[in-house]
Coordinates of C-alpha atoms and ligand atoms in Angstrom, one line a residue:
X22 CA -18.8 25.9 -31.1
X23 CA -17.9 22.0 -32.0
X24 CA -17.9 20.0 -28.3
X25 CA -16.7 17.2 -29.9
X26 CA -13.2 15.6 -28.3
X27 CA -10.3 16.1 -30.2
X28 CA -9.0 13.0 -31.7
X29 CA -5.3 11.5 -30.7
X30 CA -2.4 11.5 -32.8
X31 CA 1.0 9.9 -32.4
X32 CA 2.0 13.6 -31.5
X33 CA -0.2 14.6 -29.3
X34 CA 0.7 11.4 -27.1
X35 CA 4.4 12.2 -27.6
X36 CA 4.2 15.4 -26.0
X37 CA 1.6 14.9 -23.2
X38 CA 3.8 12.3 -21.5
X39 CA 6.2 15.2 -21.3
X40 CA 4.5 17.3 -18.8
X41 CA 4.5 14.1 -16.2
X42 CA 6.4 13.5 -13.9
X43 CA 5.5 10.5 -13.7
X44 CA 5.3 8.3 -17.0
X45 CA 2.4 7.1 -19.4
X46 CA 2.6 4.0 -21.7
X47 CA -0.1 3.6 -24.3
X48 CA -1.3 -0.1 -25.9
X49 CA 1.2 -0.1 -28.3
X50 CA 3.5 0.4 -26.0
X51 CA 6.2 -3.0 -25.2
X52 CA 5.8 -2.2 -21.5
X53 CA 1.7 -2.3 -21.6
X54 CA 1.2 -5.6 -21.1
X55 CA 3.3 -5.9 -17.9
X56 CA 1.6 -2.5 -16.9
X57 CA -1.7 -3.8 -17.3
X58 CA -1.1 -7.5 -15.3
X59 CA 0.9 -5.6 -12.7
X60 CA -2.0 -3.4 -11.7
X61 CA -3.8 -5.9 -10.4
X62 CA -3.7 -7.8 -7.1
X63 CA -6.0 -10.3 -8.1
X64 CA -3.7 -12.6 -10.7
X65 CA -6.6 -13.2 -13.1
X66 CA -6.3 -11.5 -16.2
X67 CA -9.5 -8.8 -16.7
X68 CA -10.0 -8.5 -20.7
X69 CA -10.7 -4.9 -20.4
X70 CA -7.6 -2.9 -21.9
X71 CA -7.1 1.4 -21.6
X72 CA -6.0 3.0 -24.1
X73 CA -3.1 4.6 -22.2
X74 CA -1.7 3.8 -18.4
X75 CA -0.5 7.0 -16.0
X76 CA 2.1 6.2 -13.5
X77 CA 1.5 9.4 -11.4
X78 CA 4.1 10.5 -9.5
X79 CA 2.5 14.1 -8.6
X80 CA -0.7 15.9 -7.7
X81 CA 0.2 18.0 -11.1
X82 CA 0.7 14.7 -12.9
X83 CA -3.7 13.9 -12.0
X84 CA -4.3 17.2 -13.2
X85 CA -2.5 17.1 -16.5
X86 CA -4.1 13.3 -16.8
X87 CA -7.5 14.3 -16.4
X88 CA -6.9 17.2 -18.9
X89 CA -5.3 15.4 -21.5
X90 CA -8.2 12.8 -21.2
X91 CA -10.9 15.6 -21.3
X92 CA -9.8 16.8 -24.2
X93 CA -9.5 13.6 -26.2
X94 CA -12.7 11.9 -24.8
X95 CA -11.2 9.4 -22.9
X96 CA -12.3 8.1 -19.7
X97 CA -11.0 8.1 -16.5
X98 CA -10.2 5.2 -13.9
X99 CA -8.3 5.8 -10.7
X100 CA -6.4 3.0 -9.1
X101 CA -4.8 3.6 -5.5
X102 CA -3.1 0.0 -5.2
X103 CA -5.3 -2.7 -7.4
X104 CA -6.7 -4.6 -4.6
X105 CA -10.2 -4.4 -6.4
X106 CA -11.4 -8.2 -6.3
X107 CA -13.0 -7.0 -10.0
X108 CA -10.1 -5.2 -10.8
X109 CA -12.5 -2.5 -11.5
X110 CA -10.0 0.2 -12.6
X111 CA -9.4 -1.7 -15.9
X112 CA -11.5 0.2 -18.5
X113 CA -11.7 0.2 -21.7
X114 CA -10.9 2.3 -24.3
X115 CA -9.9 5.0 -21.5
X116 CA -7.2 6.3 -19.2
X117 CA -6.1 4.8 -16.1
X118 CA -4.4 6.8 -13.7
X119 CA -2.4 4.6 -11.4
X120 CA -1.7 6.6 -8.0
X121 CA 0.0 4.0 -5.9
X122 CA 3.4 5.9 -5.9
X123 CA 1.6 8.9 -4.4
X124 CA 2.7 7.5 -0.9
X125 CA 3.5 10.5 1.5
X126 CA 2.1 10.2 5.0
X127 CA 2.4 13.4 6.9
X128 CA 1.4 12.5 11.0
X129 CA 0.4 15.8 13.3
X130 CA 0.5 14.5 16.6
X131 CA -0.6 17.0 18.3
X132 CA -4.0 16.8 16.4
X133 CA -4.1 13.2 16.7
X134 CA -3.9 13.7 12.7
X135 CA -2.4 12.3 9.7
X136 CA -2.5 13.5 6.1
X137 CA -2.0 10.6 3.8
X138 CA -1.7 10.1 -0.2
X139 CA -3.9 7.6 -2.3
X140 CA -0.9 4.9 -3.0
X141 CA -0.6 4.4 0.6
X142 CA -0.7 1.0 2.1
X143 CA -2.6 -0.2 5.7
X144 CA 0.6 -1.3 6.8
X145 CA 2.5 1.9 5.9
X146 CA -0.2 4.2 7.5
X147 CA -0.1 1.9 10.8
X148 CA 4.2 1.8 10.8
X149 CA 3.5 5.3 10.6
X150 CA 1.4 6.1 13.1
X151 CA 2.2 3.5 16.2
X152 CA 5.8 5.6 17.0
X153 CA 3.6 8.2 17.9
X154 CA 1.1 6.3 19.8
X155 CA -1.8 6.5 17.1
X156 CA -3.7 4.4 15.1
X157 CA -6.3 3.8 12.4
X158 CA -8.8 1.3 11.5
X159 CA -7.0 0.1 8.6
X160 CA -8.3 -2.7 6.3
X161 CA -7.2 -6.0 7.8
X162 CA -4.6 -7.2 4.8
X163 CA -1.5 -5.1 5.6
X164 CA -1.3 -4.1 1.7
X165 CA -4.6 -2.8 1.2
X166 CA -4.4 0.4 -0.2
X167 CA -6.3 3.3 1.8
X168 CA -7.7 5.4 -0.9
X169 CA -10.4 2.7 -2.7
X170 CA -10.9 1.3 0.8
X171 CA -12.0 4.7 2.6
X172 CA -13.8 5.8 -0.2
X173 CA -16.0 2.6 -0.2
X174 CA -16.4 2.7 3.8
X175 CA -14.2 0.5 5.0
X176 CA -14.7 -2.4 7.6
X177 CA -11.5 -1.9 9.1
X178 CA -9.7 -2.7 12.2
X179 CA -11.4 -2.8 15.4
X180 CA -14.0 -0.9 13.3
X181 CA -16.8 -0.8 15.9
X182 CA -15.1 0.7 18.3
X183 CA -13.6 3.5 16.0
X184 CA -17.0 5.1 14.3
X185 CA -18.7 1.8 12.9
X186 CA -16.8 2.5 9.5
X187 CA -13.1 3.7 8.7
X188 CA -14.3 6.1 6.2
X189 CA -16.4 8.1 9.4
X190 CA -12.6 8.7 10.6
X191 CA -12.3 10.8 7.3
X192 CA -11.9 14.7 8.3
X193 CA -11.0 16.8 5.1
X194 CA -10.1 15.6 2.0
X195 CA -8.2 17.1 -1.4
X196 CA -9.8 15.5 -4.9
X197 CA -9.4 17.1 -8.2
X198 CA -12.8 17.0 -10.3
X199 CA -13.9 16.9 -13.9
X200 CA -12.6 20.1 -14.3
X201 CA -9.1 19.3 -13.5
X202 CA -9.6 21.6 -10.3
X203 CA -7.9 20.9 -7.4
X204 CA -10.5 21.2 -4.3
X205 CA -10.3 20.8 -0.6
X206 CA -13.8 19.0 0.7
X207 CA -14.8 19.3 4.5
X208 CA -18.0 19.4 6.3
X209 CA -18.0 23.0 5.1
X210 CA -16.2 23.6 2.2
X211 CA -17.9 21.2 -1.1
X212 CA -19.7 19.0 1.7
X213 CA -21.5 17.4 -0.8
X214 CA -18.0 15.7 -2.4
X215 CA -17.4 15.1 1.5
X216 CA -20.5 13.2 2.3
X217 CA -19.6 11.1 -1.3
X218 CA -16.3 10.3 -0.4
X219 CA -16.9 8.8 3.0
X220 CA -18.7 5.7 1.3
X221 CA -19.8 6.4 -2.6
X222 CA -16.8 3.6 -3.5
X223 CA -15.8 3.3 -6.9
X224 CA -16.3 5.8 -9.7
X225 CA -17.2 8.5 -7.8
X226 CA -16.3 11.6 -10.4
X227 CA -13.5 12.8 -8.6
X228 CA -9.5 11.7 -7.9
X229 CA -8.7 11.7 -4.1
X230 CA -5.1 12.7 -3.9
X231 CA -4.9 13.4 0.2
X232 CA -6.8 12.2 3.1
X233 CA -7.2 14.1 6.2
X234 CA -7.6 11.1 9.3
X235 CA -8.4 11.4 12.4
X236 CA -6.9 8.9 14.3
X237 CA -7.3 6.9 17.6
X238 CA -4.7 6.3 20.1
X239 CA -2.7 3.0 19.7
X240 CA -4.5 0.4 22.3
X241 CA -1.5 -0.8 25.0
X242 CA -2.8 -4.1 24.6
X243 CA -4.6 -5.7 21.5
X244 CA -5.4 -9.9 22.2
X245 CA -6.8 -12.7 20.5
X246 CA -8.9 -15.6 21.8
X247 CA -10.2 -18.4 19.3
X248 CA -12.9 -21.1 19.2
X249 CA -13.8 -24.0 16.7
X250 CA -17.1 -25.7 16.4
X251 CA -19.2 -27.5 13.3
X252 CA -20.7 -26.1 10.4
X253 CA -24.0 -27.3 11.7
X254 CA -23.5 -25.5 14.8
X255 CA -22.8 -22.3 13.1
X256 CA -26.3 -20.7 12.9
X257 CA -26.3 -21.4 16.3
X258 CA -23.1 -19.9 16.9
X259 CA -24.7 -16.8 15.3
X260 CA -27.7 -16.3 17.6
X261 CA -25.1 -16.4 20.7
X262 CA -23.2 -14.0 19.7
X263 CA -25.9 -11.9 18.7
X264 CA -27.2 -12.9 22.3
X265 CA -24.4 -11.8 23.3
X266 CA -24.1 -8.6 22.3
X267 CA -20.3 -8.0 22.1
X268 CA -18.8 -4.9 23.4
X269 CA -17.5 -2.5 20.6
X270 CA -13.8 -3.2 21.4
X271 CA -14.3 -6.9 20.8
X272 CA -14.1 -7.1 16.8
X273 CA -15.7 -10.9 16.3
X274 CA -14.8 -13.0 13.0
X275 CA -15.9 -16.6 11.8
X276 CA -14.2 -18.2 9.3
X277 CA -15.3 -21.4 7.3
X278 CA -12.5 -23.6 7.3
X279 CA -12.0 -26.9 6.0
X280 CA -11.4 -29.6 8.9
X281 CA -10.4 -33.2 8.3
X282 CA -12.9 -34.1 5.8
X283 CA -14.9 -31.4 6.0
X284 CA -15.7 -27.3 7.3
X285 CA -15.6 -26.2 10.7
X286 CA -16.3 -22.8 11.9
X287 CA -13.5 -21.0 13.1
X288 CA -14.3 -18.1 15.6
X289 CA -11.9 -15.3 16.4
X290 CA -11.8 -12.5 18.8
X291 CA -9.6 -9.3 18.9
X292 CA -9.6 -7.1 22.4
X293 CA -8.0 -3.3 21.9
X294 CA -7.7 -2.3 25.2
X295 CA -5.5 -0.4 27.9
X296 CA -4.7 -3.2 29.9
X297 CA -4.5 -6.9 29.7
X298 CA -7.4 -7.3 32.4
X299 CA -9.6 -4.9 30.5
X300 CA -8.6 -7.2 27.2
X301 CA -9.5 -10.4 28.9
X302 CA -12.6 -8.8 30.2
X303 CA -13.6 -8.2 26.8
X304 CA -13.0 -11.6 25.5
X305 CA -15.0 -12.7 28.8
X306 CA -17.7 -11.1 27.7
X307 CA -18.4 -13.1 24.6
X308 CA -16.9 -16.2 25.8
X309 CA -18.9 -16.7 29.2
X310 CA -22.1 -16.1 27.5
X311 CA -22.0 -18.7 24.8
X312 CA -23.7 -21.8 25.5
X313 CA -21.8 -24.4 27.3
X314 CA -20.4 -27.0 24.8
X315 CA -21.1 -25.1 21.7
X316 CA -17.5 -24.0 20.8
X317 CA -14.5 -25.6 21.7
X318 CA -11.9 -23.3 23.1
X319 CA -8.5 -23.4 21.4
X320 CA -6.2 -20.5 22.6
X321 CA -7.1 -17.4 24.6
X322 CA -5.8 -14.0 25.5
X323 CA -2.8 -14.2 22.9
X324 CA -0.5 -11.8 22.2
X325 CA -1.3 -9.7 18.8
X326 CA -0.8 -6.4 17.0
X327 CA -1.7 -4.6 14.2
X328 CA 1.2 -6.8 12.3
X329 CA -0.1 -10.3 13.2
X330 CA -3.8 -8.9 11.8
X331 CA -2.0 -8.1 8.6
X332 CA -0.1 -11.5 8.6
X333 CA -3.0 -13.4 9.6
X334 CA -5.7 -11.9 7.1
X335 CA -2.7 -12.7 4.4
X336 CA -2.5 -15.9 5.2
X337 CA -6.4 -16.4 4.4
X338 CA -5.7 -15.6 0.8
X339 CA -3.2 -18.4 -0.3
X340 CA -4.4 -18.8 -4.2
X341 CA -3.4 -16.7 -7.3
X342 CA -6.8 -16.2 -8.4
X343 CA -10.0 -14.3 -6.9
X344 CA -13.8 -13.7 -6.4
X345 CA -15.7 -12.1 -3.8
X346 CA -19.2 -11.2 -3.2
X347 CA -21.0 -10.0 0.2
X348 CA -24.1 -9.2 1.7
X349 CA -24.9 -7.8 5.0
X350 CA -27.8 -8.9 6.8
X351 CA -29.8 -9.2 9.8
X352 CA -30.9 -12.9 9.2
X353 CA -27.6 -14.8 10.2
X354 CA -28.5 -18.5 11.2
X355 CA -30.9 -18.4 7.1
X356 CA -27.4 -17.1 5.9
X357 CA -25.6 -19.4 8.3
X358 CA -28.2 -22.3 6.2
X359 CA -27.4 -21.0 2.5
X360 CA -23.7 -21.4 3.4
X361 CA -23.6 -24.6 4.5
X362 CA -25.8 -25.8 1.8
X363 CA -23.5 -24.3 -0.8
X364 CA -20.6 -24.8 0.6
X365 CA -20.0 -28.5 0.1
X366 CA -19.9 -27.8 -4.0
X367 CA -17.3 -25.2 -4.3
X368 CA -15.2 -25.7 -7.0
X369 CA -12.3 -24.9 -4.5
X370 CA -11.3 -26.3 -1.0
X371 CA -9.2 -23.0 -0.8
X372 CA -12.4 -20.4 -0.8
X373 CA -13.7 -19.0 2.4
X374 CA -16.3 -17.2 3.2
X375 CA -16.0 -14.5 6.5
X376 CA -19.0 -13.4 8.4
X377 CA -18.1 -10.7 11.1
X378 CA -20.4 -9.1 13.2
X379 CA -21.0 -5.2 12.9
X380 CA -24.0 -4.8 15.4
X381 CA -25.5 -1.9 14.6
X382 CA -23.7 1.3 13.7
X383 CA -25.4 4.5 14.0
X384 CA -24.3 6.0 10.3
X385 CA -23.6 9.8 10.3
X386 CA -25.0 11.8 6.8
X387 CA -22.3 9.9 4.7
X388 CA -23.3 8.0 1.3
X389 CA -21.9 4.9 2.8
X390 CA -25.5 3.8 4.1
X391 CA -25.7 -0.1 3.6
X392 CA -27.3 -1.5 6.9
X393 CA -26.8 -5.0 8.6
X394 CA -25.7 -6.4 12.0
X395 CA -23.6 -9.3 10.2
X396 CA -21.4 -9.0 7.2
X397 CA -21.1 -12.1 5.1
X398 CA -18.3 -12.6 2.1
X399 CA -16.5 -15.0 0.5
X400 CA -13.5 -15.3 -1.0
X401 CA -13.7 -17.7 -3.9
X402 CA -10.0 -18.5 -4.9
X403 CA -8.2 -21.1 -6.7
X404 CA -5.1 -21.1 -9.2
X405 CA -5.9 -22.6 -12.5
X406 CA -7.8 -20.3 -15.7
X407 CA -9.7 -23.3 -16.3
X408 CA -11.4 -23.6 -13.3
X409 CA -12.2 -19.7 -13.6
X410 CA -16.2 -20.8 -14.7
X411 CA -16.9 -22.9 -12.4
X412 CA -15.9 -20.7 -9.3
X413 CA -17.7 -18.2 -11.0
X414 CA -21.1 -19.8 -11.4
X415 CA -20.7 -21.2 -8.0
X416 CA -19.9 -17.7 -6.0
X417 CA -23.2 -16.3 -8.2
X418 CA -25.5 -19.4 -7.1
X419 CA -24.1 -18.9 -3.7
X420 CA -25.4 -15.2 -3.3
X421 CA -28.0 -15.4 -5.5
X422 CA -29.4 -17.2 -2.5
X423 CA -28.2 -15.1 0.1
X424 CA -29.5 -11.6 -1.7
X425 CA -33.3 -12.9 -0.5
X426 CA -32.0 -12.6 3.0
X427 CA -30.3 -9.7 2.5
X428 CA -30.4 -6.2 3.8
X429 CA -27.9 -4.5 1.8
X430 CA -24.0 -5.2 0.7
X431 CA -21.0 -3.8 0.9
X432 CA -19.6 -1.9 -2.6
X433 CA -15.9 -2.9 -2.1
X434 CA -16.5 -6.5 -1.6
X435 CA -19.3 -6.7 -3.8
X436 CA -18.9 -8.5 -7.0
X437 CA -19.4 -5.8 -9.8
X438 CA -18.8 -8.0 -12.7
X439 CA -21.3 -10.4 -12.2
X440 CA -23.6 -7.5 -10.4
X441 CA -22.8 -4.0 -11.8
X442 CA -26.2 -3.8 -12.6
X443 CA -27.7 -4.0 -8.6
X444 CA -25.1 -2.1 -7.1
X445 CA -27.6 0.3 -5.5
X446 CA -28.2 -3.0 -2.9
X447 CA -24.7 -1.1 -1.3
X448 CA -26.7 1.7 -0.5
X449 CA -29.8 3.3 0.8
X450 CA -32.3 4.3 -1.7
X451 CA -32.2 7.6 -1.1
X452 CA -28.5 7.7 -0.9
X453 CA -28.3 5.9 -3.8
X454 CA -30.6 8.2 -5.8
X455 CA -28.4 11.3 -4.1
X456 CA -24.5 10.0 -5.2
X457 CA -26.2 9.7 -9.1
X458 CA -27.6 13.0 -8.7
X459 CA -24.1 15.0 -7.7
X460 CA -22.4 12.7 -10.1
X461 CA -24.4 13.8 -13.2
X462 CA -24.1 17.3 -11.7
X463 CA -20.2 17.1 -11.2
X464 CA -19.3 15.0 -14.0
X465 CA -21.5 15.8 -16.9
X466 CA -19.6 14.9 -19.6
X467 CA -18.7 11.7 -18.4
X468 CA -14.6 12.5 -18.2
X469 CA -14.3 9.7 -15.3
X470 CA -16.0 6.3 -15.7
X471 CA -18.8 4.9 -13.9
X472 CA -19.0 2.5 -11.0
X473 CA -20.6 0.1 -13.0
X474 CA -18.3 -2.2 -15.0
X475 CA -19.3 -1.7 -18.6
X476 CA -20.6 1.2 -18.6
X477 CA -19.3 4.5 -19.5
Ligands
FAD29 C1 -6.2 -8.8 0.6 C2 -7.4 -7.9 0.7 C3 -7.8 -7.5 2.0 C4 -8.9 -6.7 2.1 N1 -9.3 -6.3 3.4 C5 -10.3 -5.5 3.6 C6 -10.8 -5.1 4.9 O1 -10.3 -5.5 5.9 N2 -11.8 -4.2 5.0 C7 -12.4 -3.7 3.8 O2 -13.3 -2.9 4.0 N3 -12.0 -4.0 2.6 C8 -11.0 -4.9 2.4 N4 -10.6 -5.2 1.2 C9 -11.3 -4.6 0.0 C10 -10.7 -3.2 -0.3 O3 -11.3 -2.3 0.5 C11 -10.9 -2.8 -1.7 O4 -10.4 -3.8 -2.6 C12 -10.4 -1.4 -2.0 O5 -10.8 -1.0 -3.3 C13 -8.9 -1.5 -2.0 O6 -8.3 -0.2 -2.2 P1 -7.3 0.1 -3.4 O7 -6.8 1.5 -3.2 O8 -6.4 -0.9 -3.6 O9 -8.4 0.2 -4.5 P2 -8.2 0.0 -6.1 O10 -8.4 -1.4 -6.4 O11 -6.9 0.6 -6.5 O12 -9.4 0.9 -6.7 C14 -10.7 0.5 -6.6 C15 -11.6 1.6 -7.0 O13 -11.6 2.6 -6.1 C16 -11.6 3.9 -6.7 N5 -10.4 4.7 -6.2 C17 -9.3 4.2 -5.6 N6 -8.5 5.2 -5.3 C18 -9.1 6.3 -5.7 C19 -8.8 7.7 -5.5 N7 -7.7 8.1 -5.0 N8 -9.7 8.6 -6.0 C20 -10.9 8.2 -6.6 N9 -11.2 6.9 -6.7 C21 -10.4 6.0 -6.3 C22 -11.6 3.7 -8.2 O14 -12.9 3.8 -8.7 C23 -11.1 2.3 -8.3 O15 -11.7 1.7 -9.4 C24 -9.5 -6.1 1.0 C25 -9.1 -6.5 -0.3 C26 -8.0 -7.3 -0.4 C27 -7.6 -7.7 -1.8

């Protein structure tokens, strides 16, 4: 029997677009090239082309996708809504299936559940859920889509306090495989593809096209409290919070800003609670153990929302053009160190880095398995091409250094252009060893592409 792919004609791309219901534009298409910069957040352009783009617009429409590309020996990328830093959906010489108009969100309140499509945003899921009194640890920028976040963990909202990450929220799930089968993955049914999709992140050798969440009821009161001290202060800062030990429905960020002539670090709290006492007691809690003098108070107990978390993570990312690259690590005042020695040379005033404290999660039998009690990234950004090298060798210098106090990263922040080639730093050996293994076993031919940019 001859295995080999059948090779594409004109026809057989004329017809196939005809059992979508969505639509399908191949390179020589007019429309590709808007396609292909439109399905990107990041405004860089990625030099890594498709062969064909699939607007899906139907479960059946993934189905007939994957076929079509099994049969031709074309690869598969999935993109839920392009917010990839690395834009790692662009491929080449493959098919991307685009999913972000997949976008039905179907809440059971009764079970405290919601059943929610790939193309679905943060902000959609949480407009969703808050009329019935529910919530989710969403990502923290309101357009993040849910798929590529919950299938790389996700560090969402008030994560501690919801099951360390958003992924462990993750009940049942739908994915069609290599074989263009649709499947529905539990604890029980296919757990293997369930313990992969609660943190494998990209590549993965399946399509998620619903997610089965189990959600958390809306806190009556969410408040923010903020502090500023030095960049010289901030290892310092570090070991009092650690110190500290914040309770779980305290989420507890520090930004590097710049201030005056030079970086300050900006520390902000967010209380989900039932009450506004219980929400300043939560704040208390940090506050009153930090060292006198070391912060400087600037607002506390404020009003906020899962909104003004959207708006205010937005307004972090102010420049057209994007890098990011994380660790997580247990060492935070040698990170704090490596950050303040590298951050003075940055190409661009504009790039922060974020280091938020995750104490330490007890992880369930998931392939999400990267461990560390602070997570450190940076968001390199800036808006002219040219200056596209220079942020670039900077970011790598930057955590080239910070990878020798690491304990492990996390896959969706983690920058798989430069680093494709250590991605198993996002996992635990054995978990690492575990998501090839079921790969290989579920995708042996190869119909979907692998996490690591080029390579097939
Ligand atoms: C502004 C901004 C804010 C962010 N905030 C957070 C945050 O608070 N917390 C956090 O953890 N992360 C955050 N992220 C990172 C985010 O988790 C990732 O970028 C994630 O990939 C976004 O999901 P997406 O659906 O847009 O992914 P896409 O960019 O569309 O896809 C990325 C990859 O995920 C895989 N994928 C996506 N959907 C599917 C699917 N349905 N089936 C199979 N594979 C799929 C594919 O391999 C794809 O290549 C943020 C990113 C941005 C740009």
């Amino acid at each position: 029997m001859d295995l080999r792919p059948d090779p594409i004609d004109a026809d057989d791309f004329r017809v196939f677009p005809r059992h979508l219901d969505g639509k399908a534009r191949s390179r020589h298409h007019a429309e590709y090239a808007g396609w292909h910069r439109d399905a990107c957040w990041n405004g860089r352009r990625f030099e890594r082309f498709p062969e064909y783009i699939v607007r899906a617009q139907s479960i059946a429409d993934v189905g007939h996708s994957i076929d079509f590309a099994r049969r031709h020996g074309l690869s598969v990328s999935v993109r839920g809504r392009g917010h990839s830093y690395a834009g790692c959906f662009l491929r080449d010489n493959g098919l991307l299936l685009d999913l972000s108009a997949l976008d039905r969100i179907d809440v059971d309140p009764a079970a405290r559940m919601a059943a929610v499509q790939p193309g679905v945003s943060a902000r959609q899921l949480a407009q969703a859920l808050a009329p019935h009194g529910l919530a989710f640890p969403t990502g923290h920028g309101g357009d993040v889509g849910l798929s590529g976040f919950l299938l790389g963990g996700g560090l969402g909202i008030n994560f501690r306090a919801w099951g360390g990450m958003s992924a462990f929220n993750l009940r049942a799930l739908d994915l069609i495989g290599a074989d263009g089968e649709l499947l529905h993955a539990d604890a029980e049914h296919h757990p293997q593809l369930f313990w992969a999709a609660r943190g494998g992140g990209p590549g993965l050798g399946f399509v998620a096209v619903k997610f089965y969440l189990d959600c958390q009821p809306l806190p009556a009161c969410i408040t923010g409290s903020s502090a500023h001290t030095g960049l010289d202060r901030l290892g310092a800062l570090l070991q009092a919070v650690e110190r500290a030990d914040p309770p779980p429905a305290l989420q507890v960020m520090i930004a590097v800003v710049p201030h005056g002539d030079g970086l300050q670090a900006a520390l902000s709290t967010l209380a989900f609670a039932d009450t506004a006492q219980q929400a300043q007691a939560l704040h208390a809690a940090l506050f009153s153990r930090l060292p006198a003098g070391l912060v400087e108070p600037l607002a506390r107990d404020q009003p906020s929302s899962f909104e003004a978390i959207y708006r205010q993570s937005e307004a972090m990312l102010v420049s057209r053009r994007y890098r990011c690259d994380n660790v997580l690590t247990d060492r935070g005042a040698e990170a704090a160190r490596i950050l303040a020695a590298h951050l003075p040379l940055r190409p661009s005033p504009a790039s922060v880095p974020l280091l938020i404290w995750r104490g330490e999660p007890r992880l369930p039998d998931a392939a999400f398995s990267a461990r560390g009690r602070w997570f450190v990234s940076t968001y390199a950004q800036w808006d002219a091409e040219r200056d596209d090298e220079a942020n670039r060798r900077w970011l790598k210098a930057l955590y080239d250094e910070l990878a020798g106090v690491a304990s492990g990263a996390y896959i969706n922040e983690f920058d798989l252009e430069e680093r494709s080639a250590q991605v198993e730093r996002c996992f635990a050996p054995a978990n690492w060893a575990r998501l090839r293994e079921l790969r290989r076993r579920c995708d042996p031919d190869g119909v979907f592409h692998d996490v690591r940019i080029g390579r097939r």
